[in-house]
């Protein structure tokens, strides 16, 4: 039999009352909400396919295809790996990721602010502002930035042989360098906020080689638009103690693996322990693989993904 509007409203109100009593308990009790742990989101850097090996410098689009096939949730785009920056190119990358159900979760860039040459620093500021715009156009919410180094090493291989330590330029101090870096990054914050691109300063050699140096910069700037990108493989001694120091400000994690031996060095990282450090600091963002070993990516990347899933989904 059809029911009247009055009867429908009466029965609906009664059902809602019963439901409310069931979910909230008796009057005066604090409401208890049961939540389930969220599955960790695991991404992959396009660098993991390349690693500066000429034969595997795949296009960003191909990296997205492979990431989707492997079961990753997101892709971190390495800027220097891109083949073109036209708007058409950027939007095709964004479209490709969307059709695969993949997030473009990070944008990894390079810049160098450690220089007494004001014009050179400003050139790197302009470069960074441009990179923020690229991230915005692709819909990427966070961008990795660096401090740069003194530039007194012959090349990156020599820098790695010296474990990331460089002699200072004659006549200048670390205090000079920190001032240059802080002043340069401050010029990028307005654009970052305007575009909604969160900058993450990485523990990536230079003035951010140590946790103390990294936090000196981030704390001095004290902006919600400059936080920390944690690279698990860039503290070569006592990594867990140092990762603990930067974890409270971490908004993005790049997780190194070294199957086949590292390209420059190898670390035996305990990712269960790293997961605990991040969990303790209430980190909920992406864990993005940066495979940096000599093994073929076809076999090393699936092993890396399985290991990270096991560590972060415990």
Tab-separated table of C-alpha atoms in Angstrom:
chain	number	residue	atom	x	y	z
A	1	UNK	CA	0.000	0.000	0.000
A	2	UNK	CA	1.284	3.519	-0.748
A	3	UNK	CA	2.313	5.490	2.355
A	4	UNK	CA	1.616	9.142	2.946
A	5	UNK	CA	4.320	11.814	3.188
A	6	UNK	CA	3.541	12.154	6.930
A	7	UNK	CA	3.996	8.397	7.466
A	8	UNK	CA	7.264	8.391	5.502
A	9	UNK	CA	8.723	11.287	7.540
A	10	UNK	CA	7.643	9.685	10.803
A	11	UNK	CA	9.236	6.332	9.947
A	12	UNK	CA	12.427	8.009	8.678
A	13	UNK	CA	12.804	10.025	11.872
A	14	UNK	CA	12.376	6.922	13.978
A	15	UNK	CA	14.992	5.052	11.945
A	16	UNK	CA	17.425	7.931	12.275
A	17	UNK	CA	16.893	7.995	16.046
A	18	UNK	CA	17.640	4.277	16.325
A	19	UNK	CA	20.703	4.633	14.095
A	20	UNK	CA	21.943	7.565	16.172
A	21	UNK	CA	21.557	5.618	19.380
A	22	UNK	CA	23.417	2.685	17.883
A	23	UNK	CA	26.342	4.732	16.613
A	24	UNK	CA	26.666	7.234	19.443
A	25	UNK	CA	25.748	5.140	22.460
A	26	UNK	CA	23.787	6.475	25.421
A	27	UNK	CA	23.601	10.151	26.283
A	28	UNK	CA	26.727	11.532	27.875
A	29	UNK	CA	29.081	8.952	26.343
A	30	UNK	CA	31.973	10.206	24.200
A	31	UNK	CA	31.451	9.206	20.592
A	32	UNK	CA	33.868	6.485	19.502
A	33	UNK	CA	34.906	6.379	15.848
A	34	UNK	CA	36.592	3.246	14.539
A	35	UNK	CA	39.142	3.946	11.842
A	36	UNK	CA	41.092	1.531	9.705
A	37	UNK	CA	44.796	2.055	8.964
A	38	UNK	CA	45.220	3.528	5.501
A	39	UNK	CA	47.304	1.614	3.006
A	40	UNK	CA	50.573	3.381	2.298
A	41	UNK	CA	50.772	5.139	-1.049
A	42	UNK	CA	53.882	4.061	-2.919
A	43	UNK	CA	55.189	6.037	-5.877
A	44	UNK	CA	58.217	5.758	-8.131
A	45	UNK	CA	60.592	8.374	-9.480
A	46	UNK	CA	61.160	8.342	-13.209
A	47	UNK	CA	64.852	8.443	-12.235
A	48	UNK	CA	64.493	4.791	-11.134
A	49	UNK	CA	64.277	3.747	-14.789
A	50	UNK	CA	67.065	6.040	-15.973
A	51	UNK	CA	69.791	6.392	-13.285
A	52	UNK	CA	71.800	8.366	-15.847
A	53	UNK	CA	72.236	5.286	-18.024
A	54	UNK	CA	71.932	6.354	-21.653
A	55	UNK	CA	70.136	3.204	-22.767
A	56	UNK	CA	67.348	3.573	-20.191
A	57	UNK	CA	66.550	7.269	-20.421
A	58	UNK	CA	62.881	6.533	-20.990
A	59	UNK	CA	60.311	9.202	-21.708
A	60	UNK	CA	58.154	10.378	-18.824
A	61	UNK	CA	55.142	8.879	-20.590
A	62	UNK	CA	56.819	5.460	-20.836
A	63	UNK	CA	57.754	5.637	-17.150
A	64	UNK	CA	54.106	6.316	-16.307
A	65	UNK	CA	53.037	3.277	-18.347
A	66	UNK	CA	55.543	1.032	-16.581
A	67	UNK	CA	54.653	2.399	-13.148
A	68	UNK	CA	50.984	1.629	-13.725
A	69	UNK	CA	51.756	-1.895	-14.947
A	70	UNK	CA	53.861	-2.530	-11.830
A	71	UNK	CA	51.176	-1.391	-9.393
A	72	UNK	CA	52.555	1.928	-8.155
A	73	UNK	CA	50.167	4.620	-6.954
A	74	UNK	CA	52.099	7.620	-8.211
A	75	UNK	CA	54.986	8.933	-10.291
A	76	UNK	CA	57.605	11.507	-9.364
A	77	UNK	CA	58.758	13.388	-12.461
A	78	UNK	CA	62.487	14.168	-12.669
A	79	UNK	CA	62.760	17.530	-14.382
A	80	UNK	CA	66.054	16.892	-16.201
A	81	UNK	CA	64.561	13.725	-17.705
A	82	UNK	CA	61.774	15.620	-19.461
A	83	UNK	CA	61.899	15.978	-23.235
A	84	UNK	CA	60.275	19.359	-23.702
A	85	UNK	CA	58.290	21.803	-21.576
A	86	UNK	CA	55.562	23.009	-23.929
A	87	UNK	CA	52.077	23.215	-22.453
A	88	UNK	CA	50.987	20.477	-24.861
A	89	UNK	CA	53.737	18.215	-23.521
A	90	UNK	CA	52.847	18.947	-19.896
A	91	UNK	CA	49.144	18.334	-20.419
A	92	UNK	CA	49.803	15.068	-22.261
A	93	UNK	CA	51.842	13.860	-19.277
A	94	UNK	CA	48.986	14.805	-16.943
A	95	UNK	CA	46.437	13.104	-19.187
A	96	UNK	CA	48.544	9.941	-19.455
A	97	UNK	CA	48.785	9.653	-15.678
A	98	UNK	CA	45.062	10.245	-15.161
A	99	UNK	CA	44.065	7.586	-17.666
A	100	UNK	CA	46.275	5.089	-15.820
A	101	UNK	CA	44.822	6.070	-12.447
A	102	UNK	CA	48.269	7.304	-11.377
A	103	UNK	CA	48.995	10.436	-9.324
A	104	UNK	CA	51.718	12.806	-10.418
A	105	UNK	CA	52.878	12.951	-6.818
A	106	UNK	CA	56.161	14.849	-6.990
A	107	UNK	CA	58.463	16.959	-9.148
A	108	UNK	CA	62.212	16.656	-8.564
A	109	UNK	CA	64.281	19.658	-9.621
A	110	UNK	CA	67.831	20.957	-9.253
A	111	UNK	CA	69.073	24.446	-8.390
A	112	UNK	CA	72.186	25.945	-6.801
A	113	UNK	CA	72.165	28.956	-4.512
A	114	UNK	CA	75.638	28.566	-2.977
A	115	UNK	CA	77.482	31.309	-4.820
A	116	UNK	CA	78.845	34.751	-3.920
A	117	UNK	CA	77.680	35.903	-7.379
A	118	UNK	CA	74.312	37.599	-6.826
A	119	UNK	CA	73.429	37.394	-10.529
A	120	UNK	CA	74.073	33.653	-10.532
A	121	UNK	CA	71.879	33.173	-7.473
A	122	UNK	CA	69.126	35.218	-9.077
A	123	UNK	CA	69.328	33.111	-12.222
A	124	UNK	CA	68.698	30.040	-10.066
A	125	UNK	CA	65.793	31.784	-8.342
A	126	UNK	CA	64.218	32.481	-11.757
A	127	UNK	CA	64.847	28.868	-12.754
A	128	UNK	CA	63.073	27.666	-9.601
A	129	UNK	CA	60.103	29.977	-10.179
A	130	UNK	CA	59.776	28.517	-13.677
A	131	UNK	CA	59.900	24.993	-12.276
A	132	UNK	CA	57.123	25.830	-9.809
A	133	UNK	CA	54.996	26.931	-12.763
A	134	UNK	CA	55.718	23.627	-14.531
A	135	UNK	CA	54.606	21.678	-11.459
A	136	UNK	CA	51.438	23.788	-11.313
A	137	UNK	CA	50.665	23.146	-14.971
A	138	UNK	CA	50.988	19.386	-14.420
A	139	UNK	CA	48.937	19.484	-11.228
A	140	UNK	CA	51.842	18.269	-9.073
A	141	UNK	CA	51.431	19.316	-5.415
A	142	UNK	CA	55.037	19.200	-4.193
A	143	UNK	CA	58.463	19.990	-5.638
A	144	UNK	CA	61.890	18.871	-4.426
A	145	UNK	CA	64.437	21.696	-4.157
A	146	UNK	CA	68.167	21.684	-3.327
A	147	UNK	CA	70.607	24.177	-1.853
A	148	UNK	CA	73.393	23.475	-4.302
A	149	UNK	CA	77.016	23.120	-3.194
A	150	UNK	CA	80.267	25.033	-3.228
A	151	UNK	CA	81.129	23.682	-6.690
A	152	UNK	CA	84.716	22.921	-5.732
A	153	UNK	CA	84.446	19.245	-6.766
A	154	UNK	CA	85.532	18.311	-10.272
A	155	UNK	CA	82.277	16.411	-10.844
A	156	UNK	CA	79.563	14.440	-9.045
A	157	UNK	CA	81.670	11.276	-8.999
A	158	UNK	CA	84.367	13.105	-7.030
A	159	UNK	CA	81.751	14.562	-4.692
A	160	UNK	CA	80.472	11.055	-3.960
A	161	UNK	CA	83.995	9.730	-3.396
A	162	UNK	CA	84.306	12.440	-0.748
A	163	UNK	CA	80.940	11.411	0.771
A	164	UNK	CA	79.291	14.677	-0.197
A	165	UNK	CA	81.840	16.910	1.541
A	166	UNK	CA	83.337	19.844	-0.399
A	167	UNK	CA	85.964	22.465	0.451
A	168	UNK	CA	84.524	25.972	0.807
A	169	UNK	CA	85.332	28.690	-1.702
A	170	UNK	CA	88.350	30.616	-0.471
A	171	UNK	CA	87.359	33.680	1.508
A	172	UNK	CA	83.826	32.533	2.338
A	173	UNK	CA	82.185	30.721	5.251
A	174	UNK	CA	79.253	28.391	5.796
A	175	UNK	CA	77.379	31.329	7.319
A	176	UNK	CA	77.738	33.144	3.995
A	177	UNK	CA	76.349	30.125	2.148
A	178	UNK	CA	73.367	29.695	4.477
A	179	UNK	CA	72.507	33.346	3.994
A	180	UNK	CA	72.587	32.969	0.210
A	181	UNK	CA	70.370	29.875	0.306
A	182	UNK	CA	67.845	31.339	2.737
A	183	UNK	CA	67.577	34.608	0.830
A	184	UNK	CA	67.119	32.788	-2.480
A	185	UNK	CA	64.453	30.345	-1.268
A	186	UNK	CA	62.520	33.163	0.383
A	187	UNK	CA	62.071	34.684	-3.069
A	188	UNK	CA	60.326	31.499	-4.232
A	189	UNK	CA	57.667	31.300	-1.523
A	190	UNK	CA	55.149	33.741	-2.983
A	191	UNK	CA	55.071	31.801	-6.264
A	192	UNK	CA	54.831	28.478	-4.401
A	193	UNK	CA	51.815	29.697	-2.429
A	194	UNK	CA	50.216	31.239	-5.511
A	195	UNK	CA	50.521	27.934	-7.396
A	196	UNK	CA	49.803	25.657	-4.440
A	197	UNK	CA	53.105	23.842	-4.872
A	198	UNK	CA	54.677	22.832	-1.559
A	199	UNK	CA	58.473	23.079	-1.691
A	200	UNK	CA	60.412	20.294	0.009
A	201	UNK	CA	64.084	21.011	0.734
A	202	UNK	CA	65.941	17.719	0.398
A	203	UNK	CA	68.886	16.422	2.417
A	204	UNK	CA	70.806	16.432	-0.865
A	205	UNK	CA	74.448	17.387	-0.290
A	206	UNK	CA	75.473	21.047	-0.190
A	207	UNK	CA	74.230	23.016	2.807
A	208	UNK	CA	71.544	20.394	3.525
A	209	UNK	CA	73.993	17.486	3.764
A	210	UNK	CA	73.442	17.286	7.520
A	211	UNK	CA	70.130	17.402	9.420
A	212	UNK	CA	71.395	20.436	11.323
A	213	UNK	CA	72.098	22.310	8.089
A	214	UNK	CA	68.787	21.353	6.529
A	215	UNK	CA	66.769	22.381	9.580
A	216	UNK	CA	68.752	25.606	9.951
A	217	UNK	CA	67.386	26.697	6.567
A	218	UNK	CA	63.822	25.447	7.017
A	219	UNK	CA	63.494	26.902	10.523
A	220	UNK	CA	64.993	30.246	9.518
A	221	UNK	CA	62.512	30.643	6.668
A	222	UNK	CA	59.631	29.341	8.827
A	223	UNK	CA	57.014	29.079	6.081
A	224	UNK	CA	54.279	26.476	5.547
A	225	UNK	CA	55.324	26.494	1.883
A	226	UNK	CA	58.866	25.266	2.565
A	227	UNK	CA	59.153	21.963	4.393
A	228	UNK	CA	61.354	18.855	3.977
A	229	UNK	CA	61.725	16.172	1.333
A	230	UNK	CA	63.352	13.211	3.066
A	231	UNK	CA	65.774	11.154	0.989
A	232	UNK	CA	66.414	7.974	2.950
A	233	UNK	CA	69.743	7.354	1.217
A	234	UNK	CA	71.482	10.704	1.606
A	235	UNK	CA	72.681	10.395	5.195
A	236	UNK	CA	75.671	8.107	4.816
A	237	UNK	CA	76.472	7.715	8.522
A	238	UNK	CA	73.974	7.100	11.366
A	239	UNK	CA	71.013	7.454	9.001
A	240	UNK	CA	68.185	6.633	11.416
A	241	UNK	CA	69.211	9.182	14.028
A	242	UNK	CA	69.450	11.830	11.306
A	243	UNK	CA	66.188	10.875	9.601
A	244	UNK	CA	64.530	11.171	13.018
A	245	UNK	CA	65.702	14.790	13.227
A	246	UNK	CA	64.096	15.831	9.937
A	247	UNK	CA	60.954	13.660	10.189
A	248	UNK	CA	58.776	16.272	11.988
A	249	UNK	CA	58.980	18.620	8.982
A	250	UNK	CA	58.881	15.918	6.289
A	251	UNK	CA	56.111	16.241	3.701
A	252	UNK	CA	57.485	13.848	1.072
A	253	UNK	CA	59.752	10.782	1.159
A	254	UNK	CA	62.085	9.430	-1.511
A	255	UNK	CA	63.140	5.886	-0.629
A	256	UNK	CA	66.427	4.575	-2.041
A	257	UNK	CA	67.114	0.922	-2.914
A	258	UNK	CA	70.380	-0.501	-4.263
A	259	UNK	CA	69.796	-3.948	-5.799
A	260	UNK	CA	72.894	-5.030	-7.695
A	261	UNK	CA	75.041	-2.617	-5.691
A	262	UNK	CA	74.728	1.154	-5.673
A	263	UNK	CA	75.807	3.360	-8.546
A	264	UNK	CA	77.965	5.452	-6.167
A	265	UNK	CA	77.532	3.724	-2.799
A	266	UNK	CA	75.290	1.150	-1.136
A	267	UNK	CA	73.330	1.489	2.105
A	268	UNK	CA	71.623	-1.396	3.874
A	269	UNK	CA	68.523	0.464	5.030
A	270	UNK	CA	65.992	-0.952	7.497
A	271	UNK	CA	62.704	0.244	6.064
A	272	UNK	CA	60.644	-1.195	8.897
A	273	UNK	CA	62.554	1.116	11.230
A	274	UNK	CA	62.166	4.075	8.843
A	275	UNK	CA	58.421	3.354	8.656
A	276	UNK	CA	58.266	3.469	12.466
A	277	UNK	CA	60.072	6.820	12.530
A	278	UNK	CA	57.620	8.288	10.035
A	279	UNK	CA	54.583	6.792	11.759
A	280	UNK	CA	55.707	8.239	15.098
A	281	UNK	CA	55.786	11.652	13.416
A	282	UNK	CA	52.312	11.111	11.899
A	283	UNK	CA	53.580	11.144	8.318
A	284	UNK	CA	50.801	10.182	5.873
A	285	UNK	CA	52.235	11.152	2.505
A	286	UNK	CA	53.862	9.326	-0.377
A	287	UNK	CA	56.784	6.915	-0.160
A	288	UNK	CA	58.443	7.268	-3.558
A	289	UNK	CA	61.008	4.751	-4.786
A	290	UNK	CA	64.335	5.998	-6.109
A	291	UNK	CA	66.059	2.861	-7.319
A	292	UNK	CA	69.787	3.599	-7.571
A	293	UNK	CA	71.335	0.162	-8.039
A	294	UNK	CA	73.092	-1.497	-10.957
A	295	UNK	CA	70.602	-4.328	-11.418
A	296	UNK	CA	68.232	-4.090	-14.387
A	297	UNK	CA	65.191	-2.067	-13.453
A	298	UNK	CA	62.914	-4.802	-14.822
A	299	UNK	CA	63.801	-7.053	-11.870
A	300	UNK	CA	64.920	-4.551	-9.230
A	301	UNK	CA	61.847	-2.318	-9.280
A	302	UNK	CA	59.301	-5.099	-8.531
A	303	UNK	CA	61.516	-6.277	-5.635
A	304	UNK	CA	61.751	-2.729	-4.345
A	305	UNK	CA	57.992	-2.233	-4.483
A	306	UNK	CA	57.329	-5.491	-2.634
A	307	UNK	CA	59.847	-4.570	0.062
A	308	UNK	CA	58.395	-1.089	0.565
A	309	UNK	CA	54.846	-2.435	0.675
A	310	UNK	CA	55.868	-4.958	3.311
A	311	UNK	CA	57.614	-2.308	5.424
A	312	UNK	CA	55.012	0.432	5.240
A	313	UNK	CA	51.834	-1.670	5.343
A	314	UNK	CA	52.787	-3.464	8.577
